[in-house]
Each structure stands twice: as C-alpha cells, then as structure tokens.
Coordinates of C-alpha atoms and ligand atoms in Angstrom, one line a residue:
M1 CA 117.7 135.8 111.6
T2 CA 115.9 132.5 111.8
G3 CA 112.3 131.8 111.0
S4 CA 109.6 130.8 113.4
G5 CA 110.4 128.9 116.6
A6 CA 113.7 128.9 118.5
D7 CA 117.0 129.7 117.0
M8 CA 118.5 126.3 117.1
S9 CA 122.2 127.3 117.1
D10 CA 123.0 124.6 119.7
P11 CA 121.0 121.4 118.8
D12 CA 121.4 118.1 120.5
V13 CA 121.3 116.3 117.1
V14 CA 122.1 117.6 113.7
V15 CA 120.6 115.7 110.7
V16 CA 121.8 116.1 107.1
G17 CA 118.8 115.9 104.8
A18 CA 115.1 116.3 105.5
G19 CA 113.9 113.9 102.8
G20 CA 111.9 110.6 102.9
D21 CA 113.3 109.1 106.1
A22 CA 114.9 111.9 108.1
P23 CA 111.6 113.4 109.3
A24 CA 110.6 110.0 110.8
L25 CA 113.8 110.1 112.9
A26 CA 113.4 113.7 113.8
W27 CA 109.8 113.2 114.9
R28 CA 110.8 110.3 117.2
L29 CA 113.7 112.2 118.7
G30 CA 111.6 115.4 119.1
Q31 CA 109.0 113.3 121.0
Q32 CA 111.8 112.6 123.6
G33 CA 112.5 116.3 124.1
I34 CA 115.7 116.1 122.1
D35 CA 116.4 119.2 120.0
V36 CA 117.0 118.3 116.4
L37 CA 118.2 120.5 113.5
L38 CA 117.7 119.3 110.0
L39 CA 119.8 120.8 107.2
E40 CA 118.2 120.3 103.9
A41 CA 119.9 121.1 100.6
G42 CA 116.7 121.8 98.7
P43 CA 113.7 124.2 99.1
F44 CA 110.8 124.0 101.6
H45 CA 107.5 124.1 99.7
G46 CA 104.2 125.3 101.2
N47 CA 105.9 127.2 104.0
E48 CA 105.3 130.8 104.8
Q49 CA 108.9 131.4 105.7
F50 CA 109.7 130.7 102.1
P51 CA 106.8 132.1 100.1
A52 CA 108.6 132.0 96.7
P53 CA 111.1 129.2 97.2
H54 CA 112.3 129.1 93.6
S55 CA 112.9 132.8 93.1
E56 CA 113.8 134.2 96.5
R57 CA 115.7 132.9 99.5
G58 CA 113.1 133.7 102.1
N59 CA 113.9 133.1 105.7
T60 CA 116.5 130.7 107.0
A61 CA 114.5 128.2 109.0
S62 CA 111.1 126.9 110.0
A63 CA 110.3 125.3 113.4
S64 CA 106.5 125.5 113.7
T65 CA 103.5 123.9 112.0
D66 CA 102.1 127.5 111.9
D67 CA 104.4 128.1 108.9
L68 CA 102.8 125.3 106.8
S69 CA 100.3 126.6 104.3
G70 CA 98.0 124.6 102.0
D71 CA 97.3 127.8 100.0
L72 CA 101.0 128.2 99.2
L73 CA 101.2 124.5 98.2
D74 CA 98.3 125.2 95.8
Q75 CA 100.3 128.0 94.2
Q76 CA 103.5 126.0 94.0
F77 CA 102.4 122.5 93.2
T78 CA 100.7 122.4 89.8
A79 CA 99.6 119.2 88.0
R80 CA 101.8 120.0 84.9
E81 CA 104.4 117.3 84.1
G82 CA 107.2 119.7 82.9
D83 CA 106.6 122.4 85.5
M84 CA 107.0 119.9 88.4
G85 CA 108.9 116.9 87.1
S86 CA 111.5 118.1 84.6
P87 CA 114.9 117.0 85.9
V88 CA 116.4 120.1 84.3
D89 CA 114.2 123.0 85.5
G90 CA 111.2 121.4 87.2
K91 CA 110.4 122.4 90.8
L92 CA 111.1 118.8 91.9
R93 CA 114.7 118.1 90.8
W94 CA 118.1 117.3 92.1
G95 CA 119.3 120.9 92.2
P96 CA 119.3 124.2 94.1
A97 CA 116.0 126.0 94.9
D98 CA 117.0 128.9 92.6
A99 CA 115.3 128.0 89.3
E100 CA 117.8 130.2 87.4
R101 CA 120.6 127.8 88.2
A102 CA 121.5 124.4 86.7
P103 CA 120.9 121.1 88.4
W104 CA 123.7 119.7 90.6
A105 CA 126.0 117.4 88.8
R106 CA 126.7 113.7 89.1
T107 CA 128.9 111.4 87.1
V108 CA 127.0 108.4 85.7
P109 CA 129.2 106.4 83.3
Q110 CA 126.6 103.8 82.2
T111 CA 123.3 104.4 80.3
G112 CA 120.4 105.3 82.5
V113 CA 119.0 107.9 84.8
I114 CA 118.9 108.7 88.5
S115 CA 115.7 110.2 89.9
Q116 CA 116.0 112.0 93.1
V117 CA 114.6 115.2 94.5
A118 CA 116.1 118.0 96.6
G119 CA 113.7 119.6 99.0
V120 CA 111.9 119.0 102.3
G121 CA 110.3 115.6 101.8
G122 CA 113.1 114.6 99.5
T123 CA 112.3 112.1 96.8
T124 CA 108.9 111.3 98.4
L125 CA 107.9 114.6 96.7
H126 CA 107.8 112.4 93.6
Y127 CA 106.9 109.1 95.1
Y128 CA 103.7 107.3 94.3
G129 CA 102.6 106.6 97.8
N130 CA 103.2 102.8 97.6
H131 CA 104.0 101.8 101.1
P132 CA 104.4 98.0 101.3
R133 CA 106.6 96.3 104.0
A134 CA 109.8 94.5 102.9
F135 CA 109.3 90.9 101.8
V136 CA 109.9 88.7 104.9
P137 CA 112.5 86.4 103.2
S138 CA 114.5 89.4 102.0
I139 CA 115.4 90.2 105.6
N140 CA 115.3 86.8 107.3
E141 CA 116.7 84.6 104.5
Q142 CA 119.2 86.9 102.8
P143 CA 122.3 87.0 105.0
H144 CA 122.8 90.8 104.7
W145 CA 120.7 92.0 107.7
P146 CA 121.9 92.0 111.3
I147 CA 118.3 92.4 112.5
D148 CA 115.2 90.3 112.0
Y149 CA 112.0 91.2 110.1
A150 CA 110.2 91.0 113.5
D151 CA 112.3 93.9 114.8
L152 CA 110.8 96.1 112.2
V153 CA 107.1 95.1 112.6
P154 CA 106.2 97.5 115.5
Y155 CA 107.7 100.4 113.5
Y156 CA 105.8 99.4 110.4
Q157 CA 102.6 99.2 112.4
H158 CA 103.2 102.6 113.9
L159 CA 103.8 104.3 110.5
E160 CA 100.8 102.5 109.0
S161 CA 98.6 104.1 111.6
V162 CA 100.0 107.6 111.3
H163 CA 100.3 108.1 107.5
P164 CA 97.9 106.1 107.3
V165 CA 98.6 103.2 105.0
K166 CA 95.5 101.4 103.5
P167 CA 94.8 99.1 100.6
A168 CA 94.6 101.2 97.5
P169 CA 91.1 101.7 96.1
T170 CA 90.1 99.3 93.3
T171 CA 89.7 101.5 90.2
P172 CA 88.9 100.0 86.7
K173 CA 92.6 99.6 85.8
A174 CA 93.1 97.7 89.1
E175 CA 90.2 95.4 88.3
L176 CA 91.7 94.7 84.9
F177 CA 95.0 93.8 86.5
F178 CA 93.3 91.6 89.1
E179 CA 91.4 89.8 86.4
G180 CA 94.6 89.1 84.5
A181 CA 96.3 87.9 87.8
R182 CA 93.4 85.6 88.6
R183 CA 93.3 84.1 85.1
S184 CA 97.1 83.6 85.4
G185 CA 96.5 81.4 88.4
Y186 CA 97.5 83.7 91.3
D187 CA 95.5 84.1 94.5
L188 CA 94.5 87.2 96.3
T189 CA 96.7 87.6 99.3
T190 CA 95.7 89.4 102.5
G191 CA 97.9 90.7 105.4
L192 CA 101.0 92.8 105.2
N193 CA 103.7 90.2 105.8
V194 CA 104.6 88.9 102.3
E195 CA 106.1 85.5 102.1
D196 CA 104.3 83.9 99.1
E197 CA 103.3 84.8 95.6
G198 CA 99.9 86.5 95.1
Y199 CA 98.2 89.7 94.0
R200 CA 96.7 92.4 96.2
P201 CA 95.7 96.1 96.3
F202 CA 98.9 98.1 97.0
P203 CA 99.3 99.1 100.6
N204 CA 99.2 102.8 99.9
A205 CA 99.7 106.1 101.7
I206 CA 97.2 108.2 99.9
H207 CA 94.0 109.4 101.4
Q208 CA 90.9 108.2 99.6
P209 CA 88.4 111.1 99.5
D210 CA 86.1 110.0 96.8
E211 CA 82.8 108.6 98.1
A212 CA 82.6 106.2 95.2
L213 CA 85.9 104.6 96.2
R214 CA 85.2 104.1 99.9
R215 CA 83.9 100.6 99.2
D216 CA 87.5 99.4 99.2
G217 CA 89.0 101.7 101.7
D218 CA 88.0 103.1 105.0
Y219 CA 89.0 106.7 104.7
D220 CA 86.7 108.6 107.0
G221 CA 88.0 112.2 106.6
D222 CA 85.8 114.9 105.4
F223 CA 86.7 116.3 102.0
R224 CA 83.3 117.9 101.2
D225 CA 84.7 121.4 101.7
V226 CA 87.6 121.1 99.3
S227 CA 87.6 120.7 95.5
G228 CA 89.7 118.4 93.4
D229 CA 90.3 114.8 92.9
T230 CA 93.2 112.8 94.5
L231 CA 92.6 110.0 92.1
A232 CA 94.1 111.9 89.2
C233 CA 97.5 110.2 88.8
H234 CA 99.5 113.3 89.7
E235 CA 101.8 111.7 92.3
H236 CA 104.9 112.4 90.2
Q237 CA 104.0 116.1 90.1
G238 CA 104.1 116.3 93.9
G239 CA 100.5 115.1 94.5
P240 CA 98.9 118.6 94.6
H241 CA 95.4 117.3 95.4
P242 CA 92.9 118.0 96.8
R243 CA 93.2 121.6 95.9
G244 CA 92.2 123.8 98.8
A245 CA 92.9 121.3 101.5
D246 CA 95.0 122.1 104.5
F247 CA 98.7 121.3 104.3
E248 CA 98.5 118.2 106.5
E249 CA 95.4 117.0 104.6
R250 CA 97.0 116.6 101.2
A251 CA 96.1 113.2 100.0
K252 CA 99.6 111.9 99.2
R253 CA 101.3 111.1 102.4
G254 CA 104.8 111.9 101.3
S255 CA 107.1 113.0 104.1
L256 CA 106.5 116.7 103.5
T257 CA 102.8 116.5 104.4
S258 CA 102.8 113.5 106.7
L259 CA 105.9 113.3 108.8
V260 CA 107.3 116.8 108.7
P261 CA 104.2 118.4 110.4
K262 CA 104.5 115.7 113.1
A263 CA 108.2 116.4 113.6
L264 CA 107.6 120.2 113.8
A265 CA 104.6 119.7 116.2
T266 CA 107.0 118.3 118.8
G267 CA 108.4 121.8 119.3
H268 CA 111.9 120.3 119.3
V269 CA 112.6 120.2 115.5
E270 CA 113.9 123.0 113.2
I271 CA 114.4 122.6 109.5
R272 CA 116.8 124.8 107.5
P273 CA 116.3 124.4 103.8
N274 CA 118.8 125.6 101.2
A275 CA 121.6 124.3 103.5
F276 CA 123.9 121.9 101.7
A277 CA 126.2 120.0 104.1
T278 CA 129.8 119.8 102.9
E279 CA 131.7 118.2 105.8
V280 CA 131.0 116.1 108.8
L281 CA 133.1 117.5 111.7
T282 CA 134.9 115.0 114.0
R283 CA 137.2 115.0 117.0
A284 CA 139.1 112.4 118.9
G285 CA 136.8 110.5 121.3
P286 CA 136.9 107.4 123.6
G287 CA 136.9 105.4 120.4
P288 CA 139.0 106.2 117.4
L289 CA 136.9 109.1 116.2
E290 CA 133.6 110.8 117.0
A291 CA 131.3 113.1 115.1
C292 CA 130.6 116.5 116.6
G293 CA 129.0 118.7 113.9
V294 CA 128.5 119.6 110.3
E295 CA 129.7 122.4 108.0
Y296 CA 127.1 123.5 105.5
R297 CA 126.8 126.0 102.7
D298 CA 123.8 128.3 102.1
T299 CA 122.8 127.6 98.5
W300 CA 121.5 131.1 97.9
T301 CA 124.4 133.2 99.5
G302 CA 127.3 130.7 99.3
R303 CA 128.1 131.5 103.0
T304 CA 129.3 128.5 105.0
R305 CA 128.5 127.8 108.7
R306 CA 129.3 125.2 111.2
V307 CA 126.9 123.7 113.7
F308 CA 127.9 121.4 116.6
A309 CA 125.8 118.7 118.3
D310 CA 126.1 115.6 120.5
A311 CA 125.3 113.3 117.6
V312 CA 125.2 113.7 113.8
V313 CA 122.8 111.8 111.5
L314 CA 123.4 111.4 107.8
A315 CA 120.1 111.2 105.9
A316 CA 121.1 112.6 102.5
G317 CA 120.0 109.5 100.5
C318 CA 122.0 106.7 98.9
I319 CA 124.2 108.9 96.8
E320 CA 124.9 112.0 98.8
T321 CA 125.3 110.3 102.2
P322 CA 128.4 108.4 101.0
R323 CA 129.6 111.4 99.0
L324 CA 129.5 113.5 102.1
W325 CA 131.3 110.8 104.1
L326 CA 134.0 110.5 101.5
N327 CA 134.4 114.2 101.1
S328 CA 134.8 114.5 104.9
G329 CA 137.7 112.0 104.8
L330 CA 136.0 109.6 107.1
P331 CA 137.3 106.0 107.3
D332 CA 136.4 103.6 104.5
D333 CA 136.9 99.9 105.0
G334 CA 135.8 99.2 101.4
W335 CA 132.0 99.2 101.9
V336 CA 131.3 102.9 102.2
G337 CA 129.1 103.8 99.2
K338 CA 129.2 100.2 98.0
G339 CA 126.5 97.5 97.8
L340 CA 124.1 99.9 96.1
T341 CA 120.9 98.2 95.0
T342 CA 118.1 99.3 92.8
H343 CA 115.1 97.5 91.5
H344 CA 116.3 97.2 87.9
F345 CA 112.9 98.1 86.4
D346 CA 111.4 97.0 83.2
F347 CA 108.0 97.9 81.8
V348 CA 105.4 95.9 79.9
S349 CA 102.3 97.5 78.5
G350 CA 99.1 95.9 77.0
T351 CA 96.7 97.7 74.7
F352 CA 93.1 96.5 74.8
D353 CA 90.2 96.8 72.3
S354 CA 87.1 98.5 73.6
D355 CA 84.8 95.4 73.4
T356 CA 87.2 93.4 75.6
L357 CA 87.4 96.2 78.1
E358 CA 83.6 96.4 78.1
D359 CA 83.4 92.7 78.9
V360 CA 86.1 92.7 81.6
I361 CA 85.6 96.0 83.4
G362 CA 82.4 97.4 82.1
Q363 CA 83.8 100.4 80.4
R364 CA 85.4 100.9 76.9
K365 CA 88.7 102.5 78.1
V366 CA 91.3 101.7 80.7
E367 CA 91.6 105.4 81.5
P368 CA 95.1 104.9 83.1
H369 CA 95.2 108.5 84.3
Q370 CA 92.3 107.9 86.6
G371 CA 93.1 106.6 90.0
Q372 CA 96.3 106.6 92.0
A373 CA 99.4 106.1 89.8
A374 CA 100.0 102.6 91.2
G375 CA 97.2 100.8 93.1
S376 CA 97.6 97.1 92.5
R377 CA 100.5 94.6 92.5
L378 CA 101.7 91.0 92.2
D379 CA 104.3 89.9 94.7
V380 CA 106.8 87.3 93.7
P381 CA 109.2 86.9 96.6
G382 CA 112.7 85.8 95.4
K383 CA 112.1 87.6 92.1
G384 CA 110.5 91.0 93.0
G385 CA 107.1 92.3 92.0
I386 CA 104.9 93.6 89.3
A387 CA 102.7 96.6 89.7
V388 CA 100.3 98.7 87.7
N389 CA 102.3 101.9 87.0
T390 CA 100.3 104.5 85.2
F391 CA 102.4 107.4 84.3
A392 CA 101.0 110.6 82.7
P393 CA 101.3 110.5 78.9
G394 CA 104.7 112.3 78.6
I395 CA 106.5 109.9 80.9
T396 CA 104.7 106.9 79.3
A397 CA 106.1 108.0 75.9
S398 CA 109.5 108.2 77.4
V399 CA 110.0 105.2 79.7
M400 CA 107.7 102.8 78.0
F401 CA 108.7 103.4 74.4
S402 CA 111.7 105.7 73.9
E403 CA 114.4 104.7 76.4
S404 CA 115.0 101.1 75.7
I405 CA 118.5 99.6 75.9
D406 CA 117.4 96.6 73.8
G407 CA 117.5 98.4 70.4
F408 CA 114.7 99.5 68.1
A409 CA 111.5 97.5 68.1
F410 CA 111.7 97.0 64.3
E411 CA 115.1 95.2 64.8
N412 CA 113.9 92.7 67.4
D413 CA 112.4 89.4 66.3
T414 CA 109.7 88.5 68.8
T415 CA 108.7 85.2 67.3
G416 CA 108.0 82.8 70.2
E417 CA 108.1 85.6 72.8
P418 CA 105.0 86.5 74.9
W419 CA 105.2 90.2 73.7
D420 CA 104.4 91.5 70.3
T421 CA 107.0 94.2 70.2
H422 CA 110.1 94.8 72.2
G423 CA 112.4 97.8 72.4
R424 CA 112.5 101.4 71.3
V425 CA 109.6 102.9 69.3
T426 CA 109.9 106.4 67.7
G427 CA 108.3 108.6 65.1
T428 CA 105.0 107.7 63.6
K429 CA 105.0 104.3 65.5
L430 CA 105.3 106.1 68.8
K431 CA 102.4 108.4 67.9
E432 CA 100.3 105.4 67.0
E433 CA 101.2 103.7 70.3
M434 CA 100.4 106.9 72.3
S435 CA 97.1 107.4 70.5
D436 CA 96.0 104.2 72.3
Y437 CA 97.1 105.7 75.7
R438 CA 93.6 105.6 77.1
R439 CA 93.2 101.9 76.3
M440 CA 96.6 100.9 77.7
L441 CA 97.7 99.3 80.9
T442 CA 101.4 99.7 81.9
L443 CA 103.0 97.4 84.3
I444 CA 106.3 97.9 86.1
C445 CA 108.6 95.0 87.1
H446 CA 110.5 95.7 90.3
T447 CA 113.4 93.2 90.2
D448 CA 115.0 92.1 93.4
D449 CA 118.6 93.3 93.1
R450 CA 121.2 91.9 95.5
P451 CA 124.1 94.0 96.9
R452 CA 127.6 93.6 95.3
Q453 CA 130.6 95.5 96.3
D454 CA 131.5 96.9 92.8
N455 CA 128.2 98.7 92.5
G456 CA 128.0 102.1 94.3
V457 CA 129.3 105.5 94.9
T458 CA 132.8 106.9 94.7
L459 CA 134.1 110.4 94.3
D460 CA 134.8 111.8 90.9
S461 CA 137.8 113.9 91.8
A462 CA 138.0 115.3 88.3
T463 CA 134.5 116.9 88.6
E464 CA 133.9 119.4 91.4
D465 CA 131.0 121.6 92.1
E466 CA 130.5 124.2 94.8
H467 CA 130.1 121.4 97.4
G468 CA 133.3 119.4 96.5
P469 CA 134.0 116.4 94.2
V470 CA 130.7 115.1 92.9
A471 CA 129.5 111.5 93.3
R472 CA 130.2 108.9 90.6
I473 CA 127.6 106.2 90.5
D474 CA 128.5 102.8 89.0
W475 CA 125.7 100.3 88.7
S476 CA 125.3 97.2 86.6
P477 CA 122.9 94.3 87.3
H478 CA 123.8 91.6 89.7
P479 CA 124.5 88.4 87.6
E480 CA 121.1 87.0 88.4
D481 CA 119.2 90.3 88.0
D482 CA 118.6 89.9 84.2
E483 CA 117.2 86.5 84.7
R484 CA 114.9 87.7 87.5
R485 CA 113.8 90.7 85.4
D486 CA 113.1 88.5 82.4
D487 CA 111.0 86.2 84.5
L488 CA 109.0 89.1 85.8
A489 CA 108.5 90.6 82.3
R490 CA 107.2 87.2 81.1
R491 CA 104.7 87.0 84.0
A492 CA 103.6 90.6 83.3
S493 CA 103.0 89.7 79.6
K494 CA 101.0 86.6 80.6
L495 CA 98.9 88.6 83.0
L496 CA 98.1 91.2 80.3
D497 CA 97.4 88.4 77.7
E498 CA 95.0 86.7 80.2
A499 CA 93.3 90.0 80.8
G500 CA 92.6 90.2 77.0
A501 CA 95.3 92.6 75.7
N502 CA 95.5 92.6 71.9
H503 CA 99.0 94.1 71.7
I504 CA 101.8 93.7 74.3
H505 CA 105.0 95.7 74.3
R506 CA 108.1 95.1 76.4
A507 CA 110.2 98.2 76.9
G508 CA 113.6 96.6 77.9
A509 CA 114.1 99.8 79.9
A510 CA 117.4 101.5 80.5
P511 CA 118.3 101.5 84.2
I512 CA 116.2 104.0 86.2
L513 CA 117.8 104.4 89.6
L514 CA 114.8 105.5 91.5
H515 CA 114.5 102.9 94.2
L516 CA 118.0 103.2 95.7
Q517 CA 119.1 101.2 98.7
S518 CA 122.0 99.9 100.8
S519 CA 125.0 102.0 99.9
M520 CA 125.9 102.4 103.6
A521 CA 124.5 99.1 104.7
M522 CA 123.7 98.0 108.2
G523 CA 126.0 95.1 108.9
K524 CA 128.7 96.5 106.7
V525 CA 129.2 100.2 107.5
L526 CA 126.7 100.5 110.3
D527 CA 125.9 98.5 113.4
S528 CA 122.5 97.1 114.2
G529 CA 121.5 100.4 115.8
G530 CA 122.3 102.4 112.7
E531 CA 125.5 103.9 114.2
A532 CA 128.7 103.9 112.1
L533 CA 131.1 101.1 113.0
S534 CA 134.1 103.4 112.5
V535 CA 132.9 106.8 113.9
D536 CA 131.1 107.2 117.2
R537 CA 128.1 109.5 117.5
L538 CA 127.5 109.3 113.7
F539 CA 124.3 107.6 112.5
V540 CA 122.7 107.0 109.1
A541 CA 118.9 107.2 108.7
D542 CA 118.1 107.0 105.0
H543 CA 117.7 104.2 102.5
S544 CA 121.5 103.8 102.3
A545 CA 121.2 102.1 105.8
L546 CA 119.1 99.3 104.4
A547 CA 121.1 96.1 104.0
N548 CA 119.6 95.1 100.6
G549 CA 116.8 96.0 98.2
V550 CA 114.1 94.6 100.6
G551 CA 113.2 91.9 98.0
G552 CA 111.8 94.3 95.4
A553 CA 109.1 95.9 97.5
N554 CA 109.0 99.6 97.4
P555 CA 111.5 100.7 100.0
T556 CA 110.2 103.8 101.7
H557 CA 108.2 102.1 104.4
T558 CA 111.2 100.1 105.5
G559 CA 113.5 103.1 105.3
Q560 CA 111.2 105.1 107.6
A561 CA 110.6 102.2 109.9
L562 CA 114.4 101.7 110.3
A563 CA 114.8 105.5 110.9
L564 CA 112.3 105.3 113.8
R565 CA 114.2 102.4 115.2
T566 CA 117.6 104.2 114.7
A567 CA 116.2 107.3 116.6
E568 CA 115.4 105.1 119.6
H569 CA 118.9 103.6 119.5
L570 CA 120.4 107.0 119.3
A571 CA 118.3 108.2 122.2
D572 CA 119.3 105.2 124.3
R573 CA 123.0 105.6 123.6
Y574 CA 123.5 109.3 124.0
F575 CA 120.5 110.8 125.7
D576 CA 118.0 109.6 128.4
G577 CA 116.5 106.9 126.4
V578 CA 112.9 106.6 125.1
S579 CA 110.1 107.5 127.5
D580 CA 107.3 106.0 125.3
P581 CA 108.5 102.9 123.6
I582 CA 106.6 101.8 120.5
P583 CA 105.0 98.6 121.8
A584 CA 106.6 95.5 120.4
N585 CA 103.3 93.6 120.4
P586 CA 100.5 96.0 119.8
T587 CA 97.0 94.7 119.1
P588 CA 97.3 93.5 115.5
A589 CA 95.1 95.2 112.9
S590 CA 94.4 91.9 111.2
A591 CA 95.2 88.3 112.0
D592 CA 98.6 88.2 110.4
D593 CA 99.8 91.7 111.0
Ligands
LIG601 C1 108.9 109.0 90.6 C2 109.2 108.2 91.9 C3 108.2 107.5 92.5 C4 108.5 106.8 93.6 N1 107.5 106.0 94.2 C5 107.8 105.4 95.4 C6 106.7 104.6 96.0 O1 105.6 104.6 95.6 N2 107.0 103.9 97.1 C7 108.3 103.9 97.6 O2 108.5 103.2 98.6 N3 109.3 104.6 97.1 C8 109.0 105.4 96.0 N4 110.0 106.1 95.4 C9 111.4 106.1 96.0 C10 111.4 107.0 97.3 O3 110.9 108.2 97.0 C11 112.8 107.0 97.8 O4 113.2 105.7 97.9 C12 112.9 107.7 99.2 O5 112.4 109.0 99.1 C13 114.3 107.7 99.6 O6 114.4 108.3 100.9 P1 115.8 108.8 101.5 O7 115.5 109.4 102.8 O8 116.8 107.7 101.4 O9 116.3 109.9 100.4 P2 115.6 111.2 99.9 O10 114.1 111.1 100.0 O11 116.1 111.4 98.5 O12 116.1 112.3 100.8 C14 117.4 112.8 100.9 C15 117.4 114.3 101.2 O13 118.7 114.7 101.5 C16 118.9 115.9 100.9 N5 120.4 116.1 100.8 C17 121.2 115.4 99.9 N6 122.5 115.8 100.1 C18 122.4 116.7 101.1 C19 123.5 117.5 101.7 N7 124.7 117.3 101.4 N8 123.1 118.4 102.6 C20 121.8 118.6 103.0 N9 120.8 117.8 102.4 C21 121.1 116.9 101.5 C22 118.2 115.8 99.6 O14 117.9 117.1 99.1 C23 116.9 115.1 100.0 O15 115.9 116.0 100.4 C24 109.8 106.8 94.2 C25 110.8 107.6 93.6 C26 110.5 108.4 92.5 C27 111.6 109.2 91.9

C-alpha cells in the first residue's frame, strides 16, 4: 500500500535522497510533468502518513501537500537540544527513524565529527537558514568549475524569491558585531554577488515575524494568529517556530518546509521515507553503461525492492552518494568520492562587561540566544568568512570550549596573541566561562578549503552494516587551510576587541564536517550538466556535485541552485525539455543582483 497520491511504481526519474538539494530538482522536474520518486533513508516529519515517525513505520509514501501537518510538527519538533540534536538518539541524526536503533556507522580515522541528518529535508533540518551565494571568485577564478558564476545567477534569484531569502534582522548581537567590524575598518557591503571584503546582514532564509524586527526586513506575512517566536535560536533543533503555524509557514525555510511542499504540489512527485538505496542498477547502453534503476531497503522491515526509471539522480549527500556509487561497482577514475572540502571551522568568542554593552548596544547583556542563530557576517574572499554563530548553551560549552585540538588552555602561552585564552577549558573554568554565556558573542570562522584528491570517501570493507560496506572519510586540511584559518581567527579576535570584549577565547576547534562539498565534483566525475561522465542517465544533485567549497560561503544556496540547473539539463537530455525556462536576465531586485 502506498500513501496519498498515485502509486509511483513506474516513475520517470528516481532520486536517492530527499535532503537539502533533491527537493529543488524534484520540484523543477515535477513542473515539467516528469514523474519523480524520491527514496529517502530517514523519516518524514510533520506528515500524516507517518504520525509517529520514530516509533512506528506508518505508511510507505506521501505524494500530496494534504499530508503535511503543522500540528504534527508541533508534536514532533521540540526546542530541546538533546531531544532534537543528540547525534546518538536525537530525532535529527544520521540513523534510522526507529529511535530504538543505533545510528548508522561511518569510519572516521581522524579527530573530529561529521554532522548530517537523515530525514526528508536532510541536513537542512539542522541548518541555520544562512543562504548566501558563492563568492564570485571561488567559481570564476578557481579553475575547478566547468561553468561560470553567471550561469548560476538566474537559479539563485529564483530560489531567493521562493524561500524567500532576505537580509537577516539586526538584533543586538548583530549590532555588536557590526560595530566591531566598522571599528576594524571594514565597510558595509550591499548586493548579493560577493567579490570584496566587507560586513553585512546574512542573506537568510528565515521568515521575520516579529513586528519589532521589520525595520530591517520586509516580511509581510501575517503571524498574528500564531504564538511563538522565530527569533529564539532554535534552528539546530529543527526550527520549530512559530508554534501553531501551518507546515509551509514555519519560519525556517529548510527544504522540508520550503521546497518539499512545492515539489509535492506539482502532483508529479512522491517521497518514500525509510527507503535506503543500496545499489544503482545499470545496463549496457549506447555508451559504455547507463543507469536504469535503484535497489533499496525498507529500514523498518528490512525488505528490499527495485524501482526502474529513465534516469537516476543521486542526492544522498557528500558521503553517501560516493558510498552508494562505490557499493554499486560503478566506474571510478580516481575522483569518485575525492576532492571533499569542508569549511575547516574555528570559533572565537568574546565576553563583554555590562557597562560596555550598555554603551555599544544599549542593553547590559548580549543575549546570544535571542535572534536567529547566525544573522551577520564578514566576507573575506580568498580566505573565507566570519559569522556570528550563537549556539544554545550546551553546544557552546562543547564546540567553543571542550573540543579543541590545540590542547588545554592552561598549557597554551598566549603572550603576544590577540586572544587571552586558547584551547580546551574544562571543570570549574568551563563553568565560569559558561556563567558568562549571556554576555558572550561567539564567532565562527568558515575557512575556504580547496579540493585535494587525497581527501574524501572510500569504502571501509572491514565494516559492513545492513546497507553494505560503510563509508570511510579521510579529511585533513589543505596545506594553505591552517594559514587561512589562522588569519580569520585573528580578524575575528580584532573585531571582538574593537567591539569592547574584555576576554577573548579561541577554540582551536577539532574538524567539524558540517559544510561538506565536492566529493563527486562537476568537472571531475560529472559533466557541466550534472550527468556522470562514465555512466549515462545517472546524475548527481547534492553538494557533492559542487566543484569546490564555494569560497567559504555557506553552501546550500549554491547546491540548490545547481540542482535546479541539473534538473533542466536532465529534462533537456532525456525528456521533452523545459517549457518554462527560468529567465536568464530577470529584472534585478537591486542594482547589482
Ligand atoms: C548544524 C548545521 C547548521 C547548518 N547551517 C547551514 C546554513 O545556515 N547554511 C547552509 O548553507 N548550510 C548549512 N548547513 C549545511 C547544510 O545543511 C548542508 O550543506 C546541506 O543540507 C547539504 O545538502 P545535501 O543535499 O548535499 O545533503 P543532505 O541535506 O544531507 O541530504 C542528503 C539526504 O540523502 C539521504 N540519504 C543518504 N543516503 C541515502 C541512501 N543511500 N538512500 C536514500 N537516502 C539517502 C539522507 O538521509 C539525507 O536526507 C548546516 C549544517 C548543520 C549540521
């Protein structure tokens, strides 16, 4: 039995994954009347076909917006850190929907963590709604890309209008950041195409419902009938606000609430959650090989099924897409799974005294938990970026103070450095630091990492789970990464110092692989239309298709823009083309859009 809508046993296109990028592709294909089936390994939240997604299997599929329920999201998405975000047993984790079962395994030889989420919406269930475009030079001046930045602009513009993407509201913590940036000598930048250094409100895909914040945004929706506050720093927990709002009106425009409803509304898209793809099926074609279907396993029953289609799209993310490719025995010329980039984060926090805060922002606390998790940033093309990144207290204690790879703070001599302390802080010292949480501003450095062939995904043939050999992920910084990261950490410290911080701490964070890109890169594994070079009718539409780390800008906007573009190439090559092309030169929203 399938759920609502048609039983799509014979789709035109089968897509592996319904995460951050796949719904953009499905929406675009569905608009062309192409029947698309998405197989998603994780659960479907807020869907009446799956009313208790972590304790019961529910139905098998959903193909209608009628299934989407804001009330169910209210029951399922709480604002509690552990309930939602624990990588072991949180609702948003890399693991099966069944909460009784362990997370899925991966082999990670080096220190660090990988943060990905299984479920419809994928890792955008966690994401913070930051939706900047790639830095222009990262596409036009780094020789990895077979396409130009200008090719992506119509797709960026399209997504910016549908999510929508707006400058984040200026809350007190953003004002503090901007003041530090101004005093450090940076200028405010306007426009979305970043080529030069400067600070700005984050282009952000979170609705702005609060009347008091409309001065810096132009959200014109009506939230008077719903209760709750979207400016409460709960993006990591799924962004459950505002409580009581309809499914599609949830403030955070992760793919679950933004693009999935649009895809389902075409009437040509079906999503099967709890469906883990284990093999890409191929046959001989006019070229050496062509894809014709997918084998998948129901994660509740263990039953396997095959589904056949005219084209197959891999959108399982930067780790599972190459794992599936390799487990399917598809050709590998040396770049499959390789060239993986991540933004080699570091964190720098400043603690302020109340009188200074009163002078700078007119209130005696930063109140980091107020406002969207990350609403302001400094762009440094060639190096990366620095953003306000206010985690809830538990995560702050962990990433800011407890997970350093640079040793204990008491061991590190910081004489002559721009930070007062550097490294791991535990015990009483950690309690002291955290007791200042409400007067603390935490900045994240997104380092522009460049692709190298020895970073990436291979199979760990010694470790198998129910879906085959697991992925082994090797990542170490590109030789210039540490230098770039250090440069950004120094800029972040200066900014905090100029804003008046009385104590600055640099984490020296262990690698957190959370912005992942380029493990199946366009130009290496894929052609410029997103189709595999060695297998016909096989496309990739997730962040693995990106050709580099987009300069250090948050990658989801570019991943989704590329997925829209890939959908059009797929439709042109194997179907009747695109009836309503996204205009190449729409009326710009501002002078330099
Ligand atoms: C805490 C946090 C905050 C973030 N904030 C931001 C931000 O503000 N801005 C930004 O741009 N990015 C942000 N990111 C990163 C962003 O969420 C990811 O880059 C993005 O979701 C990646 O999209 P994707 O489609 O490549 O993969 P995913 O979104 O991970 O989707 C892949 C999907 O495929 C499914 N899947 C995997 N294997 C299989 C299989 N074999 N069969 C079936 N399905 C499978 C997965 O379950 C998943 O749903 C953040 C990430 C985290 C963790």
